[in-house]
Tab-separated table of C-alpha atoms and ligand atoms in Angstrom:
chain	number	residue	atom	x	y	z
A	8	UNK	CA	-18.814	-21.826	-8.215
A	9	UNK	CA	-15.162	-22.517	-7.200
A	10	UNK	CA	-13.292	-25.121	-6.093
A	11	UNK	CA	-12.494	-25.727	-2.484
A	12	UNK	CA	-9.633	-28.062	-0.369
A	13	UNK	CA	-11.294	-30.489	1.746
A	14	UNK	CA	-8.879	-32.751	2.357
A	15	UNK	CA	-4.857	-33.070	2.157
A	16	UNK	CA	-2.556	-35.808	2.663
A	17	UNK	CA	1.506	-36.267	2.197
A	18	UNK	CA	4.281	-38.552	2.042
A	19	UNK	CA	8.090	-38.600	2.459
A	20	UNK	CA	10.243	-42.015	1.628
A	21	UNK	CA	11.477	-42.929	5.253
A	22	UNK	CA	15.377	-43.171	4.343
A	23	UNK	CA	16.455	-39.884	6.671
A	24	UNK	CA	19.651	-38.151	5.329
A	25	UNK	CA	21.204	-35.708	7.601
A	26	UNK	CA	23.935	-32.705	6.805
A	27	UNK	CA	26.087	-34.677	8.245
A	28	UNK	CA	25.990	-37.635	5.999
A	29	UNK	CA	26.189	-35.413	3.240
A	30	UNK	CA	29.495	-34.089	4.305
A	31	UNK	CA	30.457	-37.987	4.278
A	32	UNK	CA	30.120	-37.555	0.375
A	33	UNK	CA	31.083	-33.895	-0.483
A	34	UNK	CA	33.163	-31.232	0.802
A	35	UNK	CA	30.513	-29.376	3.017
A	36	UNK	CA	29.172	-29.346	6.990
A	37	UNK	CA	26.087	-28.931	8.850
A	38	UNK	CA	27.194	-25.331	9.867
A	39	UNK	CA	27.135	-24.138	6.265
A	40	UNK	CA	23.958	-25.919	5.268
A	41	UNK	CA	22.088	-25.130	8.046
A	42	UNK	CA	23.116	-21.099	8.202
A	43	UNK	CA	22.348	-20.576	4.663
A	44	UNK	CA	19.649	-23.149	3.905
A	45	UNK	CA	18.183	-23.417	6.723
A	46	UNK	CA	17.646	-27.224	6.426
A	47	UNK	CA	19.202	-29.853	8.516
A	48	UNK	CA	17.741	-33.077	6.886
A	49	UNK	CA	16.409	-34.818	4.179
A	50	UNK	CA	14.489	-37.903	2.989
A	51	UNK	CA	15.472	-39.527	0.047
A	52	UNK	CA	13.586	-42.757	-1.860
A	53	UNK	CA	15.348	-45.653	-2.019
A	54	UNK	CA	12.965	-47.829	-3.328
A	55	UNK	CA	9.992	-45.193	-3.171
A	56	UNK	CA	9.888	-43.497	-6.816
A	57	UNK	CA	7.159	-40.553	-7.985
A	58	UNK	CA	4.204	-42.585	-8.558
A	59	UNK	CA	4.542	-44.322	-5.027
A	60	UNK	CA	4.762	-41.431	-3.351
A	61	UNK	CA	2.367	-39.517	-5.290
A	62	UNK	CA	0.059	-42.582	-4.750
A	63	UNK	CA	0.486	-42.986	-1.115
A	64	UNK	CA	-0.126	-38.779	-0.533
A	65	UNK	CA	-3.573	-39.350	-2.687
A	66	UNK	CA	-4.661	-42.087	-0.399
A	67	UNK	CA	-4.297	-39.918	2.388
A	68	UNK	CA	-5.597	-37.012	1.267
A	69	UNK	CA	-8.686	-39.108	0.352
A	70	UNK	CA	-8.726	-40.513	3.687
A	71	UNK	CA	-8.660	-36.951	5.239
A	72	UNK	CA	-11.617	-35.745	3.221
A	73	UNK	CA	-13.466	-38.810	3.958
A	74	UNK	CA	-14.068	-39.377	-0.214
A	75	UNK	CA	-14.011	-42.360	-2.289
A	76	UNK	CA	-11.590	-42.601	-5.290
A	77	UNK	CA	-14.429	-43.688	-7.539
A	78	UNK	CA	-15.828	-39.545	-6.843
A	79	UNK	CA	-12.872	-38.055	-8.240
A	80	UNK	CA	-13.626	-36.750	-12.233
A	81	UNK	CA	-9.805	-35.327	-12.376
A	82	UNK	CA	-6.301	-35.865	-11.349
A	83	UNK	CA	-3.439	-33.529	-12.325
A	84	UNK	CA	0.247	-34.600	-11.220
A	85	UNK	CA	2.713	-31.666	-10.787
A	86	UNK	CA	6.012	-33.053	-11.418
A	87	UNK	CA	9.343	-32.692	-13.418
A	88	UNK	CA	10.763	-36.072	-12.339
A	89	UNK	CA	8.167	-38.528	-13.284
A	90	UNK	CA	8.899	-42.378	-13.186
A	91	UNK	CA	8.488	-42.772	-16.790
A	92	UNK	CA	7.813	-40.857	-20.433
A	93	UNK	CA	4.728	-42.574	-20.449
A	94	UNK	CA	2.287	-43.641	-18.741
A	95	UNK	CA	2.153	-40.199	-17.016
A	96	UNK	CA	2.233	-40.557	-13.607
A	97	UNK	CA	-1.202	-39.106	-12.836
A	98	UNK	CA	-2.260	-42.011	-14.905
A	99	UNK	CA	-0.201	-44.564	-12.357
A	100	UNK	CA	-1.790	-42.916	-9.282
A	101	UNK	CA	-5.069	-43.492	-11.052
A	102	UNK	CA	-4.465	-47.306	-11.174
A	103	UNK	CA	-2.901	-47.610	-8.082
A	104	UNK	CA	-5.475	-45.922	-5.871
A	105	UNK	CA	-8.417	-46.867	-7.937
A	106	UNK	CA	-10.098	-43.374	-9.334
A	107	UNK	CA	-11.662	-45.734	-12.570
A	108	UNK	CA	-13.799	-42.523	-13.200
A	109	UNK	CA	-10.493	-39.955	-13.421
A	110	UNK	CA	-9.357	-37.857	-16.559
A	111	UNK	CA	-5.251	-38.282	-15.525
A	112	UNK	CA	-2.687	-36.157	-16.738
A	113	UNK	CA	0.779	-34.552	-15.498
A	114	UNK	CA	1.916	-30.645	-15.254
A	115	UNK	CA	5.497	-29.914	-15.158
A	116	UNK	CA	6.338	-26.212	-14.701
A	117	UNK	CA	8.963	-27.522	-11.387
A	118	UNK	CA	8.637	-25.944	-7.958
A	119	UNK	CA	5.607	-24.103	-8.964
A	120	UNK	CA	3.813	-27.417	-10.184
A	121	UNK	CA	1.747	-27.078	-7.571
A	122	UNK	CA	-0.055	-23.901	-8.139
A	123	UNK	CA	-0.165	-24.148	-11.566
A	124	UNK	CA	-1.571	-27.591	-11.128
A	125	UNK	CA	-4.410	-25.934	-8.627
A	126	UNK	CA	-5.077	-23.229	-10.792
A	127	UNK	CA	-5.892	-25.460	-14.004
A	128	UNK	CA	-8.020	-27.669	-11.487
A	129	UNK	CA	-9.741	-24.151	-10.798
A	130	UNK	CA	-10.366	-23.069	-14.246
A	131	UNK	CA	-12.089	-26.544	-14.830
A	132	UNK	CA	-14.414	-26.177	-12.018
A	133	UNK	CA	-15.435	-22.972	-12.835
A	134	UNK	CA	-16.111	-23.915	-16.384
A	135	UNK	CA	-18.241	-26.679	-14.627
A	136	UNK	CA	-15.991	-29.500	-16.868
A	137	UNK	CA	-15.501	-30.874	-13.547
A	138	UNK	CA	-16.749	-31.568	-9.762
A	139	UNK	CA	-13.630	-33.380	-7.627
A	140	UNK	CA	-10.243	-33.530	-8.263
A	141	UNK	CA	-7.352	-34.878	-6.830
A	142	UNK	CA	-4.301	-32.539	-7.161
A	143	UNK	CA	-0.261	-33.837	-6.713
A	144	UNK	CA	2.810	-32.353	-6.021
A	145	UNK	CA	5.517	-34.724	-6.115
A	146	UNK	CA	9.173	-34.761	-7.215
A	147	UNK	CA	11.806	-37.392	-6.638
A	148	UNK	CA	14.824	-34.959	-7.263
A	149	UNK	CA	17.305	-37.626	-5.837
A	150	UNK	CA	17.527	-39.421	-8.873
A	151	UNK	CA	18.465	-36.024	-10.832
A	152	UNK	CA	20.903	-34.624	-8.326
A	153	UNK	CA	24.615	-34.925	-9.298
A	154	UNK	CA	25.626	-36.152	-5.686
A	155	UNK	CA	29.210	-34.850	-6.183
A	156	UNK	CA	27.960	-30.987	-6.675
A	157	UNK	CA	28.109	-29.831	-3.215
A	158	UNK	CA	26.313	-26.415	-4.527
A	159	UNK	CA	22.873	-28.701	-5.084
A	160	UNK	CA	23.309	-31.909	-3.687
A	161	UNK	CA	22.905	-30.249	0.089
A	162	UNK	CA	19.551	-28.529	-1.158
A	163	UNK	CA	16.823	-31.044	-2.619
A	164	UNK	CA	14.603	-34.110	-1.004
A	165	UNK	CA	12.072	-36.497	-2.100
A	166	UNK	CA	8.678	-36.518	-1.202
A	167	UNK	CA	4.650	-35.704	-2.294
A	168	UNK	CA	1.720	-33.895	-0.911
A	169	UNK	CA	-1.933	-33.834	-2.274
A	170	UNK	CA	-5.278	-32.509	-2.036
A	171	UNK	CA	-8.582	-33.273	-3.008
A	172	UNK	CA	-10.627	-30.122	-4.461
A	173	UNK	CA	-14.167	-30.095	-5.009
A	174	UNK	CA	-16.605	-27.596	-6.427
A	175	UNK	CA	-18.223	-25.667	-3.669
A	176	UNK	CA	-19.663	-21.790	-2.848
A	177	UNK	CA	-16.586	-20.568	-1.143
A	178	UNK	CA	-12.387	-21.938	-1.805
A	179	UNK	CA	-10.089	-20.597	-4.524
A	180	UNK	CA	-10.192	-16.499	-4.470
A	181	UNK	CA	-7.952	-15.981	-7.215
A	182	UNK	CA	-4.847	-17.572	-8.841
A	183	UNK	CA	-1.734	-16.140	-10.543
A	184	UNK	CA	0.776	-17.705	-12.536
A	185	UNK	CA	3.537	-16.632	-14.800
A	186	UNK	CA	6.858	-17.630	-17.193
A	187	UNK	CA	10.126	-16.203	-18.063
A	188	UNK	CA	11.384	-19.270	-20.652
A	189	UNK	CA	14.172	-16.695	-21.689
A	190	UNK	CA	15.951	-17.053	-18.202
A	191	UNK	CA	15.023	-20.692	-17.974
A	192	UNK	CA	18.906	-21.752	-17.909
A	193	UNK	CA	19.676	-20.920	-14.598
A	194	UNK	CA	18.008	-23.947	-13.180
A	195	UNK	CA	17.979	-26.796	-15.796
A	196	UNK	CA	18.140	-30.528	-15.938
A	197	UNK	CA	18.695	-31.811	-19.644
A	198	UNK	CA	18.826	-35.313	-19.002
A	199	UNK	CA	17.048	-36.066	-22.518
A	200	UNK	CA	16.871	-38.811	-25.282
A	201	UNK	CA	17.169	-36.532	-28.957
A	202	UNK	CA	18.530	-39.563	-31.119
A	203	UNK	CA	16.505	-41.016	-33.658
A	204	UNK	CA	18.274	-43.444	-36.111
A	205	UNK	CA	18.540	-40.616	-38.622
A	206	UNK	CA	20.928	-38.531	-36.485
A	207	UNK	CA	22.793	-41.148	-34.340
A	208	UNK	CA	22.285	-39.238	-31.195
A	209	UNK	CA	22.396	-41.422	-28.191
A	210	UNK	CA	20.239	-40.593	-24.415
A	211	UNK	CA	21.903	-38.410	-22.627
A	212	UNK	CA	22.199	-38.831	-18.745
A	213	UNK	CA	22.552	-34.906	-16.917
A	214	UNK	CA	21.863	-33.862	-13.684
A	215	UNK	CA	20.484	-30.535	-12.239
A	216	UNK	CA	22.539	-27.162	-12.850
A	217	UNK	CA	21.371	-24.381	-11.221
A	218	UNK	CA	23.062	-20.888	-10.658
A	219	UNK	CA	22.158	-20.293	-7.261
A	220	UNK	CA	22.140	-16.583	-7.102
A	221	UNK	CA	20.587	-15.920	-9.779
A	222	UNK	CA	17.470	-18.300	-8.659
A	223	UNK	CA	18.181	-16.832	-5.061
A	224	UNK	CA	17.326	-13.149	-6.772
A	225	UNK	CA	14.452	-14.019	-8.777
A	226	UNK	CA	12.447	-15.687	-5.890
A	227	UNK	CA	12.493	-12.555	-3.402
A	228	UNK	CA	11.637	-10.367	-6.395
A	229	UNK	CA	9.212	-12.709	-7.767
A	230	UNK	CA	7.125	-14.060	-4.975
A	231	UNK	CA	6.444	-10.778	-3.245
A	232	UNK	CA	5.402	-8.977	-6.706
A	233	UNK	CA	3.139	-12.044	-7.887
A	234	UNK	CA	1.806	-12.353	-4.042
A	235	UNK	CA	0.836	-8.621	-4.349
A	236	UNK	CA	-0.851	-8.648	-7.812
A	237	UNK	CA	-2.817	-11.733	-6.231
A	238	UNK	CA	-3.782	-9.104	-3.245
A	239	UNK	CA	-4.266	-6.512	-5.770
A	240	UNK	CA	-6.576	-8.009	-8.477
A	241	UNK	CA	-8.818	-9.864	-5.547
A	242	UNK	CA	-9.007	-7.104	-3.583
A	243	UNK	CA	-7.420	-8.753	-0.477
A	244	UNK	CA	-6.217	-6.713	2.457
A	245	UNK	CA	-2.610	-8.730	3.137
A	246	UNK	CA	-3.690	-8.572	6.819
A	247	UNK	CA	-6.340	-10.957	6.550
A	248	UNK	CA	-4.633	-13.258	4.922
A	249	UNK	CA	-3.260	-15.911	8.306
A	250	UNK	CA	-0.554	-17.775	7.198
A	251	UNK	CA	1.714	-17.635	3.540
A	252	UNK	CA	2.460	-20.980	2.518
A	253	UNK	CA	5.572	-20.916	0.525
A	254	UNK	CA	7.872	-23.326	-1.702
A	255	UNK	CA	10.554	-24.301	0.800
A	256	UNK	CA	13.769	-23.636	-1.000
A	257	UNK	CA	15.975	-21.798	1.778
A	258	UNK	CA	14.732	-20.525	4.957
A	259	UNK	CA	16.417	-17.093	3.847
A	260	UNK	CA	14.305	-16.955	1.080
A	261	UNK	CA	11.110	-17.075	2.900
A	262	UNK	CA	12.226	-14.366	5.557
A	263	UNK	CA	13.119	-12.049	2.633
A	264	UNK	CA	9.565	-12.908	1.120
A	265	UNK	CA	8.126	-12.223	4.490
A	266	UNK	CA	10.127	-9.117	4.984
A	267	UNK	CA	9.470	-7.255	1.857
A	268	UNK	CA	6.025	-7.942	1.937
A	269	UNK	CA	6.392	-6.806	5.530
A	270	UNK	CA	4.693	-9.173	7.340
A	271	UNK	CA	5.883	-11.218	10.720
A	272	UNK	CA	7.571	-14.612	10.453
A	273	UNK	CA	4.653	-16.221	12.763
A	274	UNK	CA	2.511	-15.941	9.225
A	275	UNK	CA	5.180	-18.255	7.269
A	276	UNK	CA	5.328	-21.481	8.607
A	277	UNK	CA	8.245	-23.290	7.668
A	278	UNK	CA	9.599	-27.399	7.407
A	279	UNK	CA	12.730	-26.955	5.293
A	280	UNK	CA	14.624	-27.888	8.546
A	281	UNK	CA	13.326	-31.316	8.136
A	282	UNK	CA	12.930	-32.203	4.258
A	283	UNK	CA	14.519	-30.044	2.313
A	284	UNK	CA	13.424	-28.711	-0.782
A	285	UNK	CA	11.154	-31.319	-2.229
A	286	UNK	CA	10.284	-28.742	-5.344
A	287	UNK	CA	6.559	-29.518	-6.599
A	288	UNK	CA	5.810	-31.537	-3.255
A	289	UNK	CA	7.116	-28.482	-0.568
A	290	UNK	CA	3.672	-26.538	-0.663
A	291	UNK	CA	1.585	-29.369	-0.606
A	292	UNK	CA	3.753	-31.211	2.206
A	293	UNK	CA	3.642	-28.364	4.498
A	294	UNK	CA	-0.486	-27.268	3.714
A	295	UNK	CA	-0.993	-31.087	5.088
A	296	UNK	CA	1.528	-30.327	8.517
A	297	UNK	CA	-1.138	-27.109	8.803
A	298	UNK	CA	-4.372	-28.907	8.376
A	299	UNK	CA	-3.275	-32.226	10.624
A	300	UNK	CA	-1.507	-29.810	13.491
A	301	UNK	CA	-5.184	-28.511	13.567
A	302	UNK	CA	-3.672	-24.407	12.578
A	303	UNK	CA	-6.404	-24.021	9.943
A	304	UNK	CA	-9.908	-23.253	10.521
A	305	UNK	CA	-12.747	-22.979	8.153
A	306	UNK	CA	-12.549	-19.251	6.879
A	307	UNK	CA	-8.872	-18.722	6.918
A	308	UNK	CA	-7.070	-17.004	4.460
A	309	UNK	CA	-4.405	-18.529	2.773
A	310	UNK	CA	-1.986	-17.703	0.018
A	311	UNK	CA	0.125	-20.437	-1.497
A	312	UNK	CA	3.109	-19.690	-3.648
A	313	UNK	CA	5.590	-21.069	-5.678
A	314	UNK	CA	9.062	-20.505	-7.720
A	315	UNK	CA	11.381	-22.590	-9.779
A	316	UNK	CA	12.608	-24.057	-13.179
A	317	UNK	CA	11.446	-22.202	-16.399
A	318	UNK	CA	11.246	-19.962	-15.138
A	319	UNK	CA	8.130	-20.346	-13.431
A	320	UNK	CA	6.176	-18.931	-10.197
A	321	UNK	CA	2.314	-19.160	-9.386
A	322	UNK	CA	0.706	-17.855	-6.173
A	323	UNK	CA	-3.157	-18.820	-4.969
A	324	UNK	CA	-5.384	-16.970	-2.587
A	325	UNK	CA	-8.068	-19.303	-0.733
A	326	UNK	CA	-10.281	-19.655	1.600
A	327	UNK	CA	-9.943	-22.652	4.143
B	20	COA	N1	29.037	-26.448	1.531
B	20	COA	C1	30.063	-25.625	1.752
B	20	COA	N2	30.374	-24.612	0.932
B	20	COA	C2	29.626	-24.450	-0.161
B	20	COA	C3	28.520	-25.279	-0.464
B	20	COA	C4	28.255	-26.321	0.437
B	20	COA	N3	27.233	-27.167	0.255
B	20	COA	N4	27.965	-24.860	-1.613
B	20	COA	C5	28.660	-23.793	-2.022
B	20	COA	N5	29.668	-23.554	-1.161
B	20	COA	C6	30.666	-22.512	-1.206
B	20	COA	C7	30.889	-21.944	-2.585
B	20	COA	O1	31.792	-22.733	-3.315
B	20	COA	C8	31.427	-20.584	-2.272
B	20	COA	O2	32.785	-20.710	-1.955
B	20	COA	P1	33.836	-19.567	-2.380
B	20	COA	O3	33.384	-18.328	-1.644
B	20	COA	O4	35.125	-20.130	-1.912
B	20	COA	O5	33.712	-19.459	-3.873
B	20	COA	C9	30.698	-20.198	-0.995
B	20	COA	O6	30.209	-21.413	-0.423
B	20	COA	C10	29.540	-19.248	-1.214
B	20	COA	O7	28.781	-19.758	-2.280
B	20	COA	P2	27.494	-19.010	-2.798
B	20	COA	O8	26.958	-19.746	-3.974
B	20	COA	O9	27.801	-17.546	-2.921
B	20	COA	O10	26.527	-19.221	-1.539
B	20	COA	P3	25.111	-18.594	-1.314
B	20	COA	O11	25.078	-17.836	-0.066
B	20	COA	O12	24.553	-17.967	-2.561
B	20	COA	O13	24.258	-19.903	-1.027
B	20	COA	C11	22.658	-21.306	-2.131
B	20	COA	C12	24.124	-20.882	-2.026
B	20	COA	C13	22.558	-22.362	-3.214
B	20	COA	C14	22.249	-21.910	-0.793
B	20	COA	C15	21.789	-20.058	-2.446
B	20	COA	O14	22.321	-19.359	-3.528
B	20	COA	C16	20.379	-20.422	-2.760
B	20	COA	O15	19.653	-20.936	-1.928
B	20	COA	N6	19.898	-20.094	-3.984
B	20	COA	C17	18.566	-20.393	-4.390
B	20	COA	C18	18.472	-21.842	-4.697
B	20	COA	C19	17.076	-22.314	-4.883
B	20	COA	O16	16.178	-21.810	-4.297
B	20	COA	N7	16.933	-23.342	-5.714
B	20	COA	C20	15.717	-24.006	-5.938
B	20	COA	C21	14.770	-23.181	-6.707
B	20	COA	S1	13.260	-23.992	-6.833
């Protein structure tokens, strides 16, 4: 037994925020942005927060597998911006969409929330703990972005994307997932309360810091070597695999991915142009754009893979 997609859904706030807004606010242009992003606009919540979206992706993805919420026995919540300490937000989509029957709790491990969230839905399934899951990927970055750092601020976006998993013969291949917590301070955000009234500390507000280069260099070394020991251990030919569905951080990132693992450009799709990096939310977003455009057919093979704060990265092979 393994767990299978049978439905997807996503949702980005409506608020559209171009490159050239941006350069209203901070010393940049569309030119830059665009040539070494790749991404030429964003939506950012105004109103819309992580639960909301999270909630509003799970309704469609229930929708698009034609399911009830009452069916679903689990739902895990990749995020690393939720609303609040507590209630986790899993917990919040659980009340707003109705899933009375749910286990509900949150995964943080960033832009590769996704994955890992899909392969601890997997390891359930196969253990038989549980039947039909709803998984998130949602991050409200926005509200953790220091908007007068040009060298993030052009980069992130809000927005969720979800799927409903159920146990089935054929679905998940194989999942990989990994950690480096030594190099975890290139991309950080230590907003954080640590006071208690013994030590007089008070909240701290902080925003994102991320060395860029650094995080540039780890994803094409990363994602290649964990997409091959996902070929390798499963047994996979790479050419049968039809499209790689990867964390949209920067276009160039994905055409080095695509390049070292030698494969043609037609295999990664790509939406960064229009949203951004939306970290946890980018591989769920875009596995929704592939299953509503009609691209994906039952049978397909897909690999879905992630990168980002931890370090963290997590790659899954599946059939459609
Ligand atoms: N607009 C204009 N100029 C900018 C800029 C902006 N938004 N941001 C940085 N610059 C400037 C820098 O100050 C620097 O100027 P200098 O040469 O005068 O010092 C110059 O552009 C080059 O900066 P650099 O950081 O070397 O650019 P880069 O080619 O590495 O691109 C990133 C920067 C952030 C786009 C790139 O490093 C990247 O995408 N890294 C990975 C980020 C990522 O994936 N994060 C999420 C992980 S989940």
């Amino acid at each position: 037994m393994t767990s299978r997609i049978i439905g997807t859904g996503s949702y980005v706030p409506e608020h559209i925020v171009t490159n050239d807004d941006l350069a209203k606010i901070v010393e940049t242009s569309d030119e830059w942005i665009l040539e070494r992003t790749g991404i030429r606009e964003r939506r950012i919540g105004i109103e819309e927060g992580t639960s909301f979206m999270a909630a509003k992706a799970a309704q469609r993805a229930l929708e698009n597998a034609g399911a009830e919420a009452e069916e679903l026995d689990l739902i895990l919540l990749a995020t690393s911006s939720p609303d609040h300490c507590f209630p986790n937000g899993a917990c919040e989509v659980q009340a707003a969409i109705g899933a009375v029957n749910a286990t509900a709790f949150d995964i943080s491990a960033a832009c590769s929330g996704f994955e890992f969230a899909l392969s601890t839905v997997q390891a359930f399934v196969q253990s038989g703990v549980y039947k039909t899951a709803l998984v998130i990927g949602v991050d409200c970055l926005s509200k953790l972005t220091d908007w007068t750092d040009r060298g993030t601020c052009v980069l992130f976006g809000d927005g969720a994307g979800a799927a409903i998993v159920r146990a089935e013969e054929t679905g998940i291949i194989h999942t990989v997932m990994g950690s480096d917590g030594v190099r975890g301070a290139v991309l950080s955000c230590a907003a954080r309360n640590n006071g208690n009234f013994l030590n007089g500390k008070q909240p701290e507000l902080d925003y994102i810091y991320m060395n860029g280069q650094e995080v540039f260099k780890f994803a094409v070394k990363k994602v290649p070597e964990c997409i091959r020991q996902l070929l390798d251990e499963s047994d996979t030919d790479i050419g049968d695999v039809k499209y790689f569905v990867l964390h949209q951080a920067n276009s160039r990132i994905c055409e080095s991915v695509a390049k070292r693992l030698k494969q043609p450009m037609e295999k990664v799709p790509m939406n960064i142009d229009r949203y951004g990096n939306t970290s946890g939310a980018t591989v769920p977003i875009l596995l929704d754009e592939l299953n509503r455009n009609g691209q994906l057919n039952r049978g397909d093979k897909l690999i879905l893979a992630g990168f980002g704060g931890g370090l963290t990265w997590g790659a899954v092979l599946l059939e459609w």
